[in-house]
């Protein structure tokens, strides 16, 4: 709900309006709090998948701190590109950018167990995918027909399903801890469940900023429990530098076919999500449709922000949907408010001690948070699918895409004879599901779509099974 002390209704709907600083600064920090956990979590997940040690004595540990640091810094930079704009790049709207969960199912197979050397391949794919994403801005409006809710909802659902296993592994003790006696212990699950329970309580029994920041506060509660149980080590915070600048080509760049294709395909999906976020901001904050210029500018900025991030060793960026909801809740459309939040992120990214402090969060505590976050990704996909007309044609498309995509992800050995590059892409789950859904949606005849959903439901009720073979 909007606050009249911030400005008049007309001012609050104006992206160019600047509220009084005493109001604008807290509103900007509020945007950062709403996205902070989701922004730094992918870096920790990717580093864990690559085999980086989480202990203070691990030689790879400083690399994880650097990636966390860059996640904050370049989320701020990418957000500034959106809010301030550079020529045609940037929507000049209150769009918050952050590290994207959508790319994790692609990144994990590329780096799994390969150590820090594999990160160069990741960065090559991020740069290539970012440039491709920027090019999509030239014609994003003309290709939206190929991505109806059936396709986008399936893709988002698959992203969540691909990640839920990671959340449970982290809650039980972390991927490196699998097979050890401590894995899945009551101690580990106590920390994780504290986060889940506190998050649920705050989300459903509070309002305003406390409800919006439920995951962050839940993590702080889990962190407090871990601290009382002696599971937190602050040794790295004292050794971390007080100030450090981004380092170009920190991990290097290596371009491989698998990484380039994977990131380009996921950039296509991310671009469509950004279009949805821009539309949500203009409708929720200003009561109007987004202009073509704003949609193009936002897509350009998405791609440029991602490409620059990869050059400096950060992960791909995208618009954050939770902040779209925050704009609708506060009623403040000012892009300058989000600019203040972006500056806060940049400052945090220049202080390695912040990254070192984040790294002290036990993996079990983080697991409790990501179980909630990844579950919400699945829920968001299901919500998108609720807009689908579930006739027989769409049910067949969904069934085949989900079965093959999820099945190949669960049983990668089924494609053991494929070349390495194709195997990585096919067993990611999300890419085959997305491609199958897009192609079938374009080639299957529309006359099947005329069959009513009620007929399917009636057939299933009357015969005890579906009648898709008809």
XYZ file of C-alpha atoms in Angstrom:
470
model
C 0.000 0.000 0.000
C 1.360 3.398 -0.911
C 2.298 6.048 1.680
C 1.006 9.577 1.019
C 3.970 11.018 2.937
C 6.267 9.832 0.158
C 4.480 11.708 -2.626
C 1.218 12.268 -4.430
C -0.436 9.353 -6.283
C 0.708 10.817 -9.616
C 4.299 11.136 -8.356
C 4.355 7.580 -7.013
C 3.406 6.256 -10.472
C 6.187 8.258 -12.154
C 9.478 6.336 -12.649
C 11.380 9.652 -12.753
C 10.094 10.900 -9.402
C 12.610 10.981 -6.528
C 11.056 10.643 -3.048
C 12.649 12.486 -0.103
C 15.933 10.809 0.800
C 14.743 9.977 4.306
C 12.124 7.760 2.616
C 14.043 6.767 -0.516
C 17.038 5.233 1.281
C 15.020 2.764 3.411
C 12.912 1.878 0.356
C 16.085 1.182 -1.641
C 17.581 -0.999 1.096
C 14.242 -2.800 1.335
C 14.660 -3.866 -2.306
C 18.125 -5.231 -1.502
C 16.859 -7.190 1.510
C 14.102 -8.747 -0.606
C 16.594 -10.178 -3.122
C 19.827 -10.526 -1.135
C 19.683 -14.222 -0.265
C 18.560 -15.267 -3.749
C 21.363 -13.191 -5.246
C 24.314 -14.770 -3.391
C 23.015 -18.353 -3.148
C 23.797 -19.398 -6.770
C 27.494 -18.576 -6.282
C 27.664 -20.845 -3.234
C 25.828 -23.641 -5.072
C 28.070 -23.447 -8.145
C 31.243 -23.375 -6.034
C 29.993 -26.369 -4.056
C 29.206 -28.278 -7.253
C 32.684 -27.550 -8.608
C 34.182 -29.062 -5.462
C 35.407 -25.908 -3.748
C 36.193 -26.606 -0.117
C 33.931 -24.836 2.370
C 36.539 -24.980 5.121
C 38.858 -22.124 5.989
C 41.914 -24.169 5.041
C 40.716 -24.933 1.518
C 42.857 -23.336 -1.228
C 39.669 -22.679 -3.242
C 37.865 -20.885 -0.429
C 39.036 -17.364 -1.460
C 37.649 -18.035 -4.930
C 34.192 -18.644 -3.475
C 34.416 -15.423 -1.460
C 35.363 -13.575 -4.660
C 32.374 -14.998 -6.560
C 30.010 -14.041 -3.729
C 31.521 -10.565 -3.728
C 31.074 -10.209 -7.489
C 27.481 -11.468 -7.245
C 26.691 -8.402 -5.155
C 28.816 -5.952 -7.126
C 27.537 -6.837 -10.586
C 23.932 -7.184 -9.441
C 24.333 -3.538 -8.475
C 25.993 -2.628 -11.776
C 23.332 -4.440 -13.823
C 20.594 -2.739 -11.804
C 22.147 0.679 -12.489
C 22.182 -0.132 -16.209
C 18.434 -0.798 -15.966
C 17.492 2.218 -13.862
C 19.800 4.886 -15.319
C 20.250 3.493 -18.845
C 22.998 3.876 -21.417
C 21.528 4.937 -24.748
C 19.094 2.210 -25.858
C 20.316 -0.120 -23.084
C 18.146 -0.143 -19.973
C 14.417 0.198 -19.412
C 14.803 3.220 -17.091
C 12.326 1.533 -14.761
C 12.697 0.272 -11.155
C 14.025 -3.146 -12.225
C 16.263 -4.988 -9.753
C 18.811 -7.312 -11.347
C 20.387 -10.273 -9.581
C 22.077 -13.628 -10.102
C 19.715 -15.999 -11.874
C 18.630 -19.385 -10.481
C 17.458 -20.372 -13.956
C 20.989 -21.078 -15.174
C 21.984 -23.353 -12.266
C 20.773 -26.609 -13.923
C 23.038 -25.713 -16.856
C 26.014 -24.632 -14.752
C 26.178 -27.606 -12.385
C 26.883 -30.261 -15.080
C 29.542 -27.998 -16.625
C 31.562 -27.688 -13.405
C 30.581 -30.779 -11.377
C 33.643 -31.979 -9.441
C 36.061 -30.255 -11.824
C 37.434 -27.628 -9.460
C 38.342 -24.011 -10.107
C 39.709 -24.722 -13.598
C 36.181 -25.478 -14.853
C 34.994 -21.975 -13.942
C 36.720 -20.569 -17.048
C 34.347 -22.653 -19.199
C 31.435 -21.282 -17.206
C 32.547 -17.699 -17.724
C 32.970 -18.239 -21.461
C 29.395 -19.484 -21.664
C 28.133 -16.561 -19.557
C 29.787 -13.967 -21.808
C 28.500 -15.654 -24.988
C 25.021 -16.119 -23.521
C 24.936 -12.496 -22.371
C 25.801 -11.187 -25.823
C 23.156 -13.444 -27.368
C 20.668 -12.208 -24.773
C 21.402 -8.605 -25.734
C 20.825 -9.386 -29.413
C 17.432 -10.863 -28.515
C 16.389 -7.368 -27.547
C 16.186 -6.481 -31.240
C 13.272 -8.837 -31.871
C 12.044 -10.131 -28.498
C 8.538 -8.852 -29.163
C 8.228 -10.871 -32.369
C 9.162 -14.246 -30.878
C 6.903 -14.240 -27.830
C 4.311 -16.237 -29.784
C 6.570 -19.283 -29.492
C 6.538 -19.143 -25.696
C 2.974 -19.360 -24.361
C 2.318 -20.157 -20.656
C 2.443 -23.874 -21.499
C 6.121 -23.558 -22.458
C 7.270 -20.937 -19.954
C 5.378 -22.577 -17.088
C 6.937 -25.949 -17.903
C 10.426 -24.418 -18.074
C 10.093 -22.633 -14.732
C 8.695 -25.803 -13.127
C 11.608 -27.821 -14.506
C 14.093 -25.298 -13.134
C 12.640 -25.766 -9.647
C 12.491 -29.563 -9.949
C 16.116 -29.630 -11.067
C 17.160 -27.713 -7.956
C 15.155 -29.253 -5.107
C 17.639 -32.103 -4.737
C 20.418 -29.586 -4.068
C 18.364 -27.975 -1.300
C 17.819 -31.290 0.495
C 21.493 -32.252 0.116
C 22.579 -28.963 1.636
C 20.095 -29.279 4.505
C 21.414 -32.769 5.260
C 25.031 -31.650 5.367
C 26.157 -30.585 1.894
C 27.126 -32.364 -1.301
C 30.734 -33.051 -0.154
C 29.356 -34.614 3.064
C 27.282 -37.310 1.321
C 28.238 -40.719 2.686
C 29.743 -39.421 5.934
C 28.250 -40.370 9.344
C 27.240 -36.730 9.960
C 25.223 -36.510 6.743
C 21.516 -36.297 7.541
C 22.105 -36.027 11.284
C 19.575 -34.495 13.677
C 21.985 -31.594 14.241
C 22.040 -30.756 10.540
C 18.282 -30.969 10.143
C 17.690 -28.906 13.299
C 19.502 -25.970 11.699
C 17.722 -26.408 8.363
C 14.253 -26.857 9.854
C 14.681 -23.758 12.004
C 15.044 -21.722 8.832
C 12.009 -23.356 7.194
C 9.720 -22.981 10.226
C 10.661 -19.359 10.939
C 10.284 -18.467 7.258
C 6.804 -20.006 7.086
C 5.694 -18.335 10.319
C 6.812 -14.880 9.172
C 5.490 -15.299 5.645
C 1.965 -16.183 6.747
C 1.548 -14.441 10.095
C 3.197 -11.058 9.473
C 2.844 -8.272 6.932
C 4.914 -5.619 5.214
C 8.693 -5.795 5.123
C 8.904 -8.588 7.702
C 6.830 -10.826 5.445
C 8.820 -9.802 2.346
C 12.111 -10.580 4.131
C 10.867 -13.861 5.638
C 13.586 -16.015 4.033
C 16.353 -13.635 5.110
C 15.074 -13.496 8.698
C 14.620 -17.274 8.672
C 18.266 -17.656 7.673
C 19.313 -15.314 10.473
C 17.314 -17.439 12.930
C 18.975 -20.615 11.639
C 22.327 -18.873 11.835
C 21.676 -17.972 15.463
C 20.882 -21.619 16.257
C 24.052 -22.735 14.441
C 26.037 -20.171 16.436
C 24.664 -21.543 19.721
C 25.528 -25.083 18.571
C 29.106 -24.067 17.775
C 28.764 -24.618 14.023
C 29.960 -21.163 12.884
C 33.614 -20.302 12.187
C 34.584 -16.631 11.845
C 38.255 -17.302 11.036
C 37.998 -16.163 7.418
C 36.310 -12.845 8.205
C 39.383 -11.484 9.963
C 41.665 -12.609 7.135
C 39.515 -11.106 4.354
C 40.514 -7.758 2.875
C 38.617 -4.611 3.786
C 38.443 -3.398 0.191
C 39.032 -4.997 -3.218
C 38.182 -4.107 -6.803
C 36.817 -6.554 -9.403
C 39.513 -8.401 -11.303
C 39.022 -8.736 -15.102
C 39.249 -12.332 -16.318
C 39.673 -13.500 -12.737
C 38.777 -17.092 -13.665
C 39.764 -16.743 -17.334
C 37.546 -17.391 -20.350
C 37.212 -20.688 -22.209
C 34.604 -21.133 -24.905
C 33.080 -24.582 -25.395
C 30.149 -25.660 -27.538
C 28.211 -27.114 -24.593
C 28.505 -23.964 -22.488
C 27.683 -21.577 -25.333
C 24.614 -23.508 -26.513
C 23.377 -24.070 -22.970
C 23.668 -20.440 -21.930
C 22.198 -19.124 -25.181
C 19.141 -21.350 -24.861
C 18.619 -20.364 -21.235
C 19.106 -16.692 -22.155
C 16.141 -17.071 -24.479
C 13.994 -18.201 -21.551
C 15.420 -15.496 -19.282
C 14.594 -12.822 -21.860
C 10.946 -13.851 -21.870
C 10.877 -13.801 -18.060
C 12.253 -10.262 -18.159
C 9.452 -9.211 -20.519
C 6.987 -10.532 -17.951
C 8.717 -8.663 -15.122
C 8.712 -5.379 -17.050
C 5.018 -5.796 -17.787
C 4.370 -6.579 -14.124
C 6.192 -3.429 -13.000
C 4.346 -1.073 -15.343
C 0.968 -2.644 -14.579
C 1.462 -2.904 -10.820
C 3.243 0.411 -10.344
C 1.845 2.687 -13.048
C -1.341 0.966 -14.225
C -0.241 0.796 -17.855
C 1.266 -1.592 -20.401
C 5.020 -1.602 -20.956
C 6.192 0.123 -24.117
C 8.237 -1.649 -26.799
C 11.135 0.686 -25.990
C 11.060 -0.315 -22.319
C 10.912 -4.036 -23.132
C 13.772 -3.766 -25.619
C 15.859 -1.666 -23.233
C 15.320 -4.134 -20.401
C 16.343 -7.077 -22.586
C 19.445 -5.241 -23.818
C 20.411 -4.461 -20.213
C 19.858 -8.076 -19.135
C 22.306 -9.282 -21.763
C 24.915 -6.563 -21.292
C 24.837 -7.016 -17.512
C 25.351 -10.773 -17.885
C 28.214 -10.443 -20.393
C 30.062 -7.920 -18.217
C 29.517 -10.114 -15.144
C 31.091 -13.122 -16.851
C 34.121 -11.066 -17.908
C 34.834 -10.277 -14.257
C 34.027 -13.699 -12.799
C 30.384 -13.284 -11.757
C 27.329 -15.351 -12.685
C 24.530 -14.384 -15.144
C 22.054 -11.688 -14.139
C 18.325 -11.363 -14.703
C 15.428 -9.262 -13.423
C 14.138 -10.347 -10.008
C 10.429 -11.081 -9.826
C 10.188 -10.712 -6.031
C 11.035 -7.039 -6.408
C 8.237 -6.639 -8.933
C 5.857 -7.728 -6.196
C 7.505 -5.310 -3.765
C 6.779 -2.383 -6.116
C 3.133 -3.402 -6.298
C 3.031 -3.657 -2.498
C 4.653 -0.265 -1.761
C 3.116 1.562 -4.718
C 6.428 3.382 -5.307
C 7.416 3.306 -8.989
C 10.538 5.488 -8.638
C 13.572 4.112 -10.447
C 15.782 6.306 -8.281
C 14.749 4.317 -5.208
C 16.095 1.168 -6.885
C 19.233 3.086 -7.903
C 19.931 3.682 -4.200
C 19.592 -0.061 -3.602
C 22.001 -0.738 -6.475
C 24.605 1.566 -4.923
C 24.249 -0.320 -1.632
C 24.910 -3.615 -3.466
C 27.980 -2.176 -5.200
C 29.443 -0.977 -1.896
C 28.911 -4.436 -0.356
C 30.593 -5.996 -3.384
C 33.717 -3.912 -2.840
C 34.158 -5.188 0.715
C 35.405 -8.817 0.757
C 34.675 -9.037 4.475
C 30.976 -9.039 3.558
C 31.511 -12.060 1.301
C 33.577 -13.749 3.993
C 30.798 -13.152 6.540
C 28.229 -14.684 4.177
C 30.502 -17.693 3.743
C 30.308 -18.397 7.487
C 26.660 -19.432 7.093
C 26.658 -23.240 7.590
C 25.612 -25.188 4.519
C 22.739 -26.752 6.489
C 21.309 -23.305 7.283
C 21.580 -22.318 3.633
C 19.877 -25.614 2.739
C 16.821 -24.685 4.758
C 16.574 -21.408 2.883
C 17.012 -22.865 -0.585
C 14.450 -25.600 0.060
C 11.930 -22.784 0.461
C 13.269 -20.758 -2.479
C 13.455 -23.673 -4.900
C 10.024 -24.841 -3.853
C 8.735 -21.361 -4.657
C 10.275 -21.656 -8.130
C 8.230 -24.818 -8.713
C 5.140 -23.095 -7.323
C 5.684 -20.142 -9.660
C 5.846 -22.534 -12.612
C 2.636 -24.266 -11.529
C 0.979 -20.861 -11.204
C 1.972 -20.030 -14.783
C 0.598 -23.380 -15.932
C -2.762 -22.521 -14.373
C -3.305 -20.138 -17.292
C -3.053 -23.017 -19.787
C -6.152 -24.421 -21.485
C -5.666 -28.076 -20.602
C -7.037 -29.651 -23.770
C -5.656 -32.899 -25.139
C -3.091 -31.226 -27.372
C -1.523 -29.283 -24.503
C -1.631 -32.304 -22.201
C 0.318 -34.363 -24.733
C 2.924 -31.605 -25.168
C 3.338 -31.218 -21.417
C 3.458 -34.974 -20.783
C 6.143 -35.736 -23.359
C 8.314 -32.724 -22.535
C 8.156 -33.331 -18.770
C 8.678 -37.098 -19.027
C 11.733 -36.891 -21.244
C 13.235 -33.818 -19.611
C 12.876 -35.030 -16.032
C 13.615 -38.638 -16.950
C 16.933 -37.807 -18.636
C 17.930 -35.705 -15.672
C 17.164 -38.509 -13.208
C 18.865 -41.192 -15.321
C 21.793 -39.592 -17.205
C 23.279 -43.024 -17.868
C 20.567 -43.553 -20.496
C 22.599 -41.279 -22.778
C 26.044 -42.628 -21.928
C 26.962 -43.087 -25.598
C 26.311 -39.488 -26.573
C 29.353 -37.243 -27.074
C 30.284 -35.327 -23.934
C 28.876 -31.979 -25.062
C 25.488 -33.328 -26.108
C 25.279 -35.447 -22.975
C 25.770 -32.407 -20.723
C 23.027 -30.512 -22.556
C 20.580 -33.412 -22.757
C 20.923 -34.535 -19.145
C 20.402 -31.027 -17.772
C 16.685 -31.800 -17.996
C 15.519 -28.274 -18.597
C 16.939 -27.842 -22.104
C 15.384 -30.972 -23.623
C 12.077 -30.192 -21.902
C 12.097 -26.622 -23.236
C 13.052 -27.602 -26.780
C 10.508 -30.416 -26.962
C 7.729 -28.160 -25.671
C 8.602 -25.313 -28.056
C 8.852 -27.552 -31.128
C 5.695 -29.547 -30.382
C 3.750 -26.370 -29.668
C 4.764 -25.001 -33.068
C 4.236 -28.131 -35.173
C 1.256 -29.979 -33.659
C -2.010 -29.102 -35.402
C -4.240 -26.659 -33.596
C -7.387 -28.699 -34.359
C -6.477 -30.927 -31.409
C -6.775 -27.856 -29.211
C -10.485 -27.669 -29.897
C -11.177 -30.725 -27.769
C -12.497 -29.552 -24.439
C -10.803 -30.253 -21.143
C -14.086 -31.586 -19.836
C -13.916 -34.413 -22.358
C -10.535 -35.447 -21.018
C -11.767 -35.257 -17.445
C -14.887 -37.200 -18.346
C -12.877 -39.870 -20.129
C -10.567 -40.278 -17.174
C -13.482 -40.493 -14.738
C -15.526 -42.880 -16.854
C -12.803 -45.295 -17.854
C -10.307 -45.041 -15.021
C -7.583 -43.836 -17.383
C -6.837 -41.101 -19.883
C -7.850 -41.383 -23.488
C -4.861 -39.708 -25.083
C -4.545 -42.508 -27.617
C -7.759 -41.466 -29.323
